[in-house]
Coordinates of C-alpha atoms and ligand atoms in Angstrom, one line a residue:
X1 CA -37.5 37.1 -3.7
X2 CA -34.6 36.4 -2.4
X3 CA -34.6 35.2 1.4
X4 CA -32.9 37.7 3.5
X5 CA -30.1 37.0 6.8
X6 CA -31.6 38.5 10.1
X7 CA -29.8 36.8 12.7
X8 CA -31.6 37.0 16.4
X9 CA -29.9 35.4 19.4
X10 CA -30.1 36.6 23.5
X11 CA -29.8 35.6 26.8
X12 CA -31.7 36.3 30.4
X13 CA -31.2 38.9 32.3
X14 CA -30.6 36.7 35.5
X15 CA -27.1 37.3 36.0
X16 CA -23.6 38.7 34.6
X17 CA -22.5 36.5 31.3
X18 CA -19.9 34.1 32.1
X19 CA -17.5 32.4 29.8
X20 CA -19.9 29.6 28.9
X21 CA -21.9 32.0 27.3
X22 CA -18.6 33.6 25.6
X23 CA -17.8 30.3 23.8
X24 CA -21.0 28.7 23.6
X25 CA -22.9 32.1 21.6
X26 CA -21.0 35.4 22.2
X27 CA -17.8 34.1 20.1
X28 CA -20.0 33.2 17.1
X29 CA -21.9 36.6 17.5
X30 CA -18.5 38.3 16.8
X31 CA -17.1 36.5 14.3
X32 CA -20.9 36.8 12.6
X33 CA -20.8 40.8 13.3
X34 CA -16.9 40.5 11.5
X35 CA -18.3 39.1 8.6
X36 CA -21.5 41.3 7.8
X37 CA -22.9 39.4 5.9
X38 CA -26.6 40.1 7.5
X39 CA -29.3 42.1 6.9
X40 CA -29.9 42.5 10.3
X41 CA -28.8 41.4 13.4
X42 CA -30.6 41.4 17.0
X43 CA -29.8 40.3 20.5
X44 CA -32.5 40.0 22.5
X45 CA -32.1 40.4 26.6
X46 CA -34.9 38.0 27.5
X47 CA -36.6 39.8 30.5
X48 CA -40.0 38.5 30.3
X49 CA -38.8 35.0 29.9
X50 CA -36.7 35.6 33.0
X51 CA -39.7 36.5 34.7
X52 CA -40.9 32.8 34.1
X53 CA -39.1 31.3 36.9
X54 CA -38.3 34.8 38.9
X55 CA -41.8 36.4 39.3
X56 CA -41.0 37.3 42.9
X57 CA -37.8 38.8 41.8
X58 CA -38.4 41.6 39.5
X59 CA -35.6 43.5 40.3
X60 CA -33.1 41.4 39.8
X61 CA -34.3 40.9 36.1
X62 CA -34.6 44.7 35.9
X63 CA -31.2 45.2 37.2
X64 CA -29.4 42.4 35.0
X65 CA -30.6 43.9 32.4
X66 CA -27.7 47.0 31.7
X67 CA -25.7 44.0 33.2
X68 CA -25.7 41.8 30.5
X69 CA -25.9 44.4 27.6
X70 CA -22.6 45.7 29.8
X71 CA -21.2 42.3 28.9
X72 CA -22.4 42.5 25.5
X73 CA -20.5 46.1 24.6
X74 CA -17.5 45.0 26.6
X75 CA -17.3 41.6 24.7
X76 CA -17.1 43.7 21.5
X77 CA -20.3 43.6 20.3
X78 CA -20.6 46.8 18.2
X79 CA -23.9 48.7 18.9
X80 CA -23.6 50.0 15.1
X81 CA -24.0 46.9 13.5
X82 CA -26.4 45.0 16.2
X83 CA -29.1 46.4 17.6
X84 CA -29.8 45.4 21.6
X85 CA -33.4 45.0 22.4
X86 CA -35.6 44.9 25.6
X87 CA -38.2 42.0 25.0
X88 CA -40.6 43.2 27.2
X89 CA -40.3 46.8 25.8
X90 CA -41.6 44.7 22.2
X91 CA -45.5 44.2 23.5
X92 CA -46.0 42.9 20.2
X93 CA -44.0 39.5 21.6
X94 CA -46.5 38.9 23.8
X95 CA -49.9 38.8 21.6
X96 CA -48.0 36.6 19.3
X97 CA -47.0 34.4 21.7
X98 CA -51.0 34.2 23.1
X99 CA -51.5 33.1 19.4
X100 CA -48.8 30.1 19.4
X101 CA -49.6 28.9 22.4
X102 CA -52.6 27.3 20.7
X103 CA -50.9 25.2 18.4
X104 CA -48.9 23.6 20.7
X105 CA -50.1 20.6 23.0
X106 CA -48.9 21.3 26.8
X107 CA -47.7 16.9 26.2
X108 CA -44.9 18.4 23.9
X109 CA -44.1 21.2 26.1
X110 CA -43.7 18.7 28.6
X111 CA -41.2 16.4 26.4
X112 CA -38.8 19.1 25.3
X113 CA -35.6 17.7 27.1
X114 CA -33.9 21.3 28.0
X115 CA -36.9 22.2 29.9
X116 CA -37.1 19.0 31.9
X117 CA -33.3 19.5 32.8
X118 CA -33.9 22.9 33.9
X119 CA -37.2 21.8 36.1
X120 CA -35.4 19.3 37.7
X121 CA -31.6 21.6 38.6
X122 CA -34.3 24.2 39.8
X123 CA -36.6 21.8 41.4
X124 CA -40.2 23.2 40.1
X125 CA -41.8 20.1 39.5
X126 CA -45.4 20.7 40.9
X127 CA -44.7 24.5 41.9
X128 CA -43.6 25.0 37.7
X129 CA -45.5 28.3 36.6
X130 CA -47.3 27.6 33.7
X131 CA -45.4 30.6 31.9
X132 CA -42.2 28.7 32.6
X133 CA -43.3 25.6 30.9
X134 CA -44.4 27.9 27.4
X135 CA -41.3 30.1 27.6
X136 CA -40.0 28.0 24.2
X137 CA -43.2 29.4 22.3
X138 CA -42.3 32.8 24.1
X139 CA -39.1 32.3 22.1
X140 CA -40.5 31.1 19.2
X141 CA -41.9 34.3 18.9
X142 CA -39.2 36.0 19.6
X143 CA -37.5 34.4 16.8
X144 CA -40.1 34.5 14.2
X145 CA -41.2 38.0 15.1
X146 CA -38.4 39.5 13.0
X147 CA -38.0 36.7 10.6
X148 CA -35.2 35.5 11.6
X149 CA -33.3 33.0 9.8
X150 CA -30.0 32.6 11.9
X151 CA -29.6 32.1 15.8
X152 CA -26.6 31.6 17.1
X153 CA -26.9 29.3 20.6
X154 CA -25.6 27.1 22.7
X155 CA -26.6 23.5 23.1
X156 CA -29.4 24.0 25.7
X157 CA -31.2 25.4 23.0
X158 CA -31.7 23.3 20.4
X159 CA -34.8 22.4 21.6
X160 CA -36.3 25.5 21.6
X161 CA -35.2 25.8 17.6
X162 CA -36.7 22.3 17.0
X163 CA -39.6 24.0 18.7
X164 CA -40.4 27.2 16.7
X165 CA -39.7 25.1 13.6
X166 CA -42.7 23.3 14.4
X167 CA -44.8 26.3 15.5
X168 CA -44.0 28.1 12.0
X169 CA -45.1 24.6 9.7
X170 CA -48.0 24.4 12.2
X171 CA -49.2 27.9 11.4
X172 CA -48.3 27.6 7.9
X173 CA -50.7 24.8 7.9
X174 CA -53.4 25.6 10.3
X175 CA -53.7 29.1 8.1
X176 CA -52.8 28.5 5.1
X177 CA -50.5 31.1 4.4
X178 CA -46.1 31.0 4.2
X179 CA -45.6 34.1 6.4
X180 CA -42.4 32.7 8.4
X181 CA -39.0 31.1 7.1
X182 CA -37.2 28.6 9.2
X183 CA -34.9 29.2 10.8
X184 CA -31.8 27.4 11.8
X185 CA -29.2 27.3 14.8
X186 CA -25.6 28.3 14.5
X187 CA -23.4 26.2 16.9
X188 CA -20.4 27.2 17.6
X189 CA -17.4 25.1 15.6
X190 CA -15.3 23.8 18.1
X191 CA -18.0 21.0 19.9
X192 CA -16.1 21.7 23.4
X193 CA -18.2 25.2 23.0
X194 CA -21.5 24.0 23.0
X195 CA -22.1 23.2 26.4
X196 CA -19.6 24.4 29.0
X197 CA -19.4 22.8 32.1
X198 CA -19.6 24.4 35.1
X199 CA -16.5 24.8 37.7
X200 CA -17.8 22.4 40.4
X201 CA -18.0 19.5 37.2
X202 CA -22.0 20.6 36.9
X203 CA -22.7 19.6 33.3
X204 CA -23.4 22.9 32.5
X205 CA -22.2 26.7 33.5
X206 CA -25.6 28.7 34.9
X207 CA -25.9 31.8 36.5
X208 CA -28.8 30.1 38.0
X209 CA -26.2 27.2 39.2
X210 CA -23.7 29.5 40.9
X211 CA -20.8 27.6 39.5
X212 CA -19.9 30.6 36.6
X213 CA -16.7 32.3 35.8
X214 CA -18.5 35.6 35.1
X215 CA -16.5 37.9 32.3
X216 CA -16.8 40.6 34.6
X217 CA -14.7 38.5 37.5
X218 CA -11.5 40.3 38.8
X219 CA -8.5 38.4 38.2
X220 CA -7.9 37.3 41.8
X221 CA -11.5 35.5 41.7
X222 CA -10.8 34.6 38.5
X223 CA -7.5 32.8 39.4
X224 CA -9.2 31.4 42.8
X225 CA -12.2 30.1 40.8
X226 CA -9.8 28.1 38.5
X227 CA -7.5 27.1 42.0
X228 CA -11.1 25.4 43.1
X229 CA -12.6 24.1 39.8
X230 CA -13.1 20.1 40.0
X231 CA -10.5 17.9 38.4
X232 CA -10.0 14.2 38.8
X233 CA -10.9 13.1 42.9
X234 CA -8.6 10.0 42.6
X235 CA -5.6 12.4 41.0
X236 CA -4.1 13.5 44.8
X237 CA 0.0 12.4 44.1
X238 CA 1.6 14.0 41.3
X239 CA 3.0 10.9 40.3
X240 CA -0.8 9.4 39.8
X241 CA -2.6 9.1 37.0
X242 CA -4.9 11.8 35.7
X243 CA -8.3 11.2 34.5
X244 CA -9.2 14.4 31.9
X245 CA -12.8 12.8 31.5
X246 CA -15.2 14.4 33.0
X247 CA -12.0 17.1 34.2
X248 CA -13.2 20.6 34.6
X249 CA -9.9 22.1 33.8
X250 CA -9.5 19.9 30.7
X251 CA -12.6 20.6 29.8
X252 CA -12.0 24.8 29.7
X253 CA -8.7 24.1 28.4
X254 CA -10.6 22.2 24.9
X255 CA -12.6 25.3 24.4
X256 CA -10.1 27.9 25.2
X257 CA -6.6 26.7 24.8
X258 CA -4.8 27.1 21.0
X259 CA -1.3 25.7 19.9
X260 CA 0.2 29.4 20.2
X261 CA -1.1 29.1 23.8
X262 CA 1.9 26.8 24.3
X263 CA 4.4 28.8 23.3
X264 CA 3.5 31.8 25.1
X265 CA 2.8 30.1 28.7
X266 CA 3.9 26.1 29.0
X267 CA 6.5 25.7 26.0
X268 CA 7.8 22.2 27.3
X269 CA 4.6 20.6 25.4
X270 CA 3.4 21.5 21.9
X271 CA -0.4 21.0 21.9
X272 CA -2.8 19.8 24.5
X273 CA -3.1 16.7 23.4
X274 CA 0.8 16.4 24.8
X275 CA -0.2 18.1 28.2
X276 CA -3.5 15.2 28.5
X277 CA -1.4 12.5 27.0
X278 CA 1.2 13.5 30.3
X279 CA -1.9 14.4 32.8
X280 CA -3.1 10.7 31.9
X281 CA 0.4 9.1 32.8
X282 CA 0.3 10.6 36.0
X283 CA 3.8 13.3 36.8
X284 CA 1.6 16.2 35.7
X285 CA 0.1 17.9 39.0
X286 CA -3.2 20.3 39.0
X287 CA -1.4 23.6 39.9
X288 CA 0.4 23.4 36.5
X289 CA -2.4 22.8 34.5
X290 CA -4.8 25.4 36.6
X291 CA -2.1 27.7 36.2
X292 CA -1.9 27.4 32.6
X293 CA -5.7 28.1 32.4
X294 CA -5.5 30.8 34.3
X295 CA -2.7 32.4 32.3
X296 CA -5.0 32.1 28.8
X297 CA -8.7 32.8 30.7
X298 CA -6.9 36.2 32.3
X299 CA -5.4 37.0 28.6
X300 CA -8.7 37.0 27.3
X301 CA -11.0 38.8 30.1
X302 CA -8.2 41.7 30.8
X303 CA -9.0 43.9 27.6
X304 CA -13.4 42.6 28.7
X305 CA -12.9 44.0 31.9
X306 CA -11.1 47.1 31.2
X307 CA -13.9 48.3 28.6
X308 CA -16.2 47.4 30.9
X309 CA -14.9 50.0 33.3
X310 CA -15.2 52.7 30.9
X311 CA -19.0 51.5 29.5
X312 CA -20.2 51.4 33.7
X313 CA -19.6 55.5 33.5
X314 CA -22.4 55.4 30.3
X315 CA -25.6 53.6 31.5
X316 CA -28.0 56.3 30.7
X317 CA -26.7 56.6 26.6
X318 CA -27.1 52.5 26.8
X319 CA -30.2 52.8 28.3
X320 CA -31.4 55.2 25.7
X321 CA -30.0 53.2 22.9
X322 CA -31.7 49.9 24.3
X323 CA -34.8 51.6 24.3
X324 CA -34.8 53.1 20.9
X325 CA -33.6 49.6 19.3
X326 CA -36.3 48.4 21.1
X327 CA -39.2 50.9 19.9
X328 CA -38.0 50.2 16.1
X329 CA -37.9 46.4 17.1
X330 CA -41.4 46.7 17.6
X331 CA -42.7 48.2 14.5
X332 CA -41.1 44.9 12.6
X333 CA -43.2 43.0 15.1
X334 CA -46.4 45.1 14.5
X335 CA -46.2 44.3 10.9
X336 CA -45.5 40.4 11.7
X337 CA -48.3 40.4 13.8
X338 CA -50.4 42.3 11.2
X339 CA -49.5 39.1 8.9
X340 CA -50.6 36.7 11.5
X341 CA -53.7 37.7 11.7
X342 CA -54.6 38.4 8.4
X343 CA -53.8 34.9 7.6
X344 CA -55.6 33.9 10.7
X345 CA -59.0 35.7 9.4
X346 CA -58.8 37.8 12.5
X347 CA -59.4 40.6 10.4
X348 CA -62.8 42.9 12.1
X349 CA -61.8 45.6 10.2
X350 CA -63.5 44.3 7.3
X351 CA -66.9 44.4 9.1
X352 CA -66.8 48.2 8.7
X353 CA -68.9 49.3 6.3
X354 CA -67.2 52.0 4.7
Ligands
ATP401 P1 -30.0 30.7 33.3 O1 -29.3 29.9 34.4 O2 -30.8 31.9 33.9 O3 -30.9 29.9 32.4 P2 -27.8 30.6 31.5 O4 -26.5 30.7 32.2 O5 -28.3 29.2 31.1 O6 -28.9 31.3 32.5 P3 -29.1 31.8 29.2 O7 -29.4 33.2 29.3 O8 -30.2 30.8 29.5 O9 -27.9 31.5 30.3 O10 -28.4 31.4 27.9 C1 -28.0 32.3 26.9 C2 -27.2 31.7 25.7 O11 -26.0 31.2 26.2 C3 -27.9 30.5 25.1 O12 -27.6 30.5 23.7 C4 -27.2 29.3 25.7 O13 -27.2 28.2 24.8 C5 -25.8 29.8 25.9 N1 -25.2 29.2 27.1 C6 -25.6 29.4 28.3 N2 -24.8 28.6 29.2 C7 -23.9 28.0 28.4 C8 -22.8 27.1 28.6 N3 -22.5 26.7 29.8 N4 -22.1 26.6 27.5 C9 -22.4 27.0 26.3 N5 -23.4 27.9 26.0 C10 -24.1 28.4 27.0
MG402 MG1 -30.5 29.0 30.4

């Protein structure tokens, strides 16, 4: 049989998406939805894995959830050709997850690296829930539970693929059985995409940081955002030399900025490896280059923003759309789950004597 495409990817509903999540996952979700060449395609809003580090915050994880699928439908994902789902509206998510969490040993849990990076910017260390510290076999499921074979991430996640990888040859092994294909992570091309920074020089843009350009921003924050972001410290004359290391502004301008950028905004240089080549010299002050940022970040969230306008006025059809995806979702992952535990033996129903 041939293996079919079901491409799953998502995000928490802890915040607005900024732009890290644009390049890092959201562009690579559009150009996949472009090409069609899926069986099926999911994006998950993670709720309950939110929950693992916002327990005593419910409702902003209930409220960031029409939030982010906002974002999604304004960002030009097409609700006809991707279905949105509610993870904690998919039960089904949960059992399986009970079922994984016993093939894994809480010393991995412990090693994977992205989880240790977010323990320590969130400082949880002994006050970590224990949900927090499973939440990659939470998303194991939530990959496998549809059998998907594609997941289109940032960085930060491989990990968690790495993860769910094991957990399916694990099962596979511990059972017997071949229920679940691997599946594999889709990065985006351009490696400036995979982990945006954030605008204070963080290594990484998180609603959970504070230090996001969010796709909703208006154009004055967006502009002031950019007017703040962290550059070079030692760069304070003009006339110095740049340093576009470690350069917040150079760093947005490798994931966003194309030739025809040039033309259109700062013709006296041809490609960005002219404007770094000059920032590097020294002549070449921050205004110009923020400016230049500003000019290609406001092209691309003007035509965001505006649909997002118009989608604000239709929360109750999203809501209902959500929620059906959602109900269908989990009739896939009833039948995964039937699978599990027929290969598992946990099958009572054969005691009946019929
Ligand atoms: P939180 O701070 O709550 O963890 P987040 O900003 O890290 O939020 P997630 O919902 O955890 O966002 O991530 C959703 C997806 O977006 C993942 O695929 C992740 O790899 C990608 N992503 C998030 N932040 C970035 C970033 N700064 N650069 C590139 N990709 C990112
Ligand atoms: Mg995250």
């Amino acid at each position: 049989m041939e293996q079919k495409k079901i491409i799953l990817t998502g995000d928490r509903p802890t915040g607005n998406l900024h732009i890290g999540h644009y390049v890092g996952s959201v562009a690579n979700r559009l150009s996949l939805q472009e090409k069609g060449d899926f069986d099926k395609f999911y994006i998950l809003i993670a709720d309950t894995q939110a929950l693992t580090d916002n327990a005593d915050n419910v409702d902003k994880v209930k409220n960031n959830v029409i939030q982010v699928a906002i974002d999604y439908l304004s960002a030009g994902i097409d609700p006809k050709k991707v279905d949105i789902i509610i993870q904690s509206q998919v039960p089904e998510l949960a059992e399986m997850t009970m079922y994984f969490m016993n093939l894994v040993t809480v010393a991995r849990l412990n090693r994977n690296p992205t989880v240790k990076e977010e323990i320590k910017l969130r400082g949880l260390n002994a006050s970590m829930p224990a949900g927090f510290l499973c939440y990659p076999i939470s998303q194991a499921a939530d990959i496998l539970a549809f059998g998907s074979t594609i997941v289109p991430v940032g960085e930060d996640q491989l990990p968690m693929l790495e993860q769910t990888r094991e957990i399916v040859r694990t099962f596979h092994s511990t059972y017997d059985c071949d229920i679940f294909p691997l599946p594999n992570a889709l990065l985006p091309e351009n490696k400036a995409c995979h982990r945006l920074v954030g605008t204070d020089g963080n290594a990484k843009m998180s609603k959970s940081l504070g230090n996001c350009i969010f796709l909703k921003d208006e154009p004055e924050v967006v502009k002031q955002k950019i007017m703040n972001a962290y550059t070079d410290p030692n760069h304070i004359k003009i006339s110095d030399p740049g340093k576009v290391e470690g350069n917040v502004v150079f760093a947005y301008l490798d994931a966003f900025c194309k030739n025809e950028h040039f033309a259109r905004f700062l013709p006296e240089y041809a490609n960005l490896d002219e404007l770094k080549a000059h920032y590097r010299r020294g002549g070449l002050g921050d205004v110009k280059i923020k400016l230049f940022l500003n000019n290609i970040l406001q092209e691309l969230l003007a035509p965001i923003r505006e649909k997002r306008k118009k989608l604000e006025q239709n929360v109750d059809e999203i809501y209902e759309m959500i929620f059906e995806n959602s109900k269908k979702a989990s009739e896939i992952a009833k039948n995964t789950l039937a699978k599990m535990k027929d290969a598992m033996g946990l099958d009572y129903y054969k005691f009946l004597k019929k």
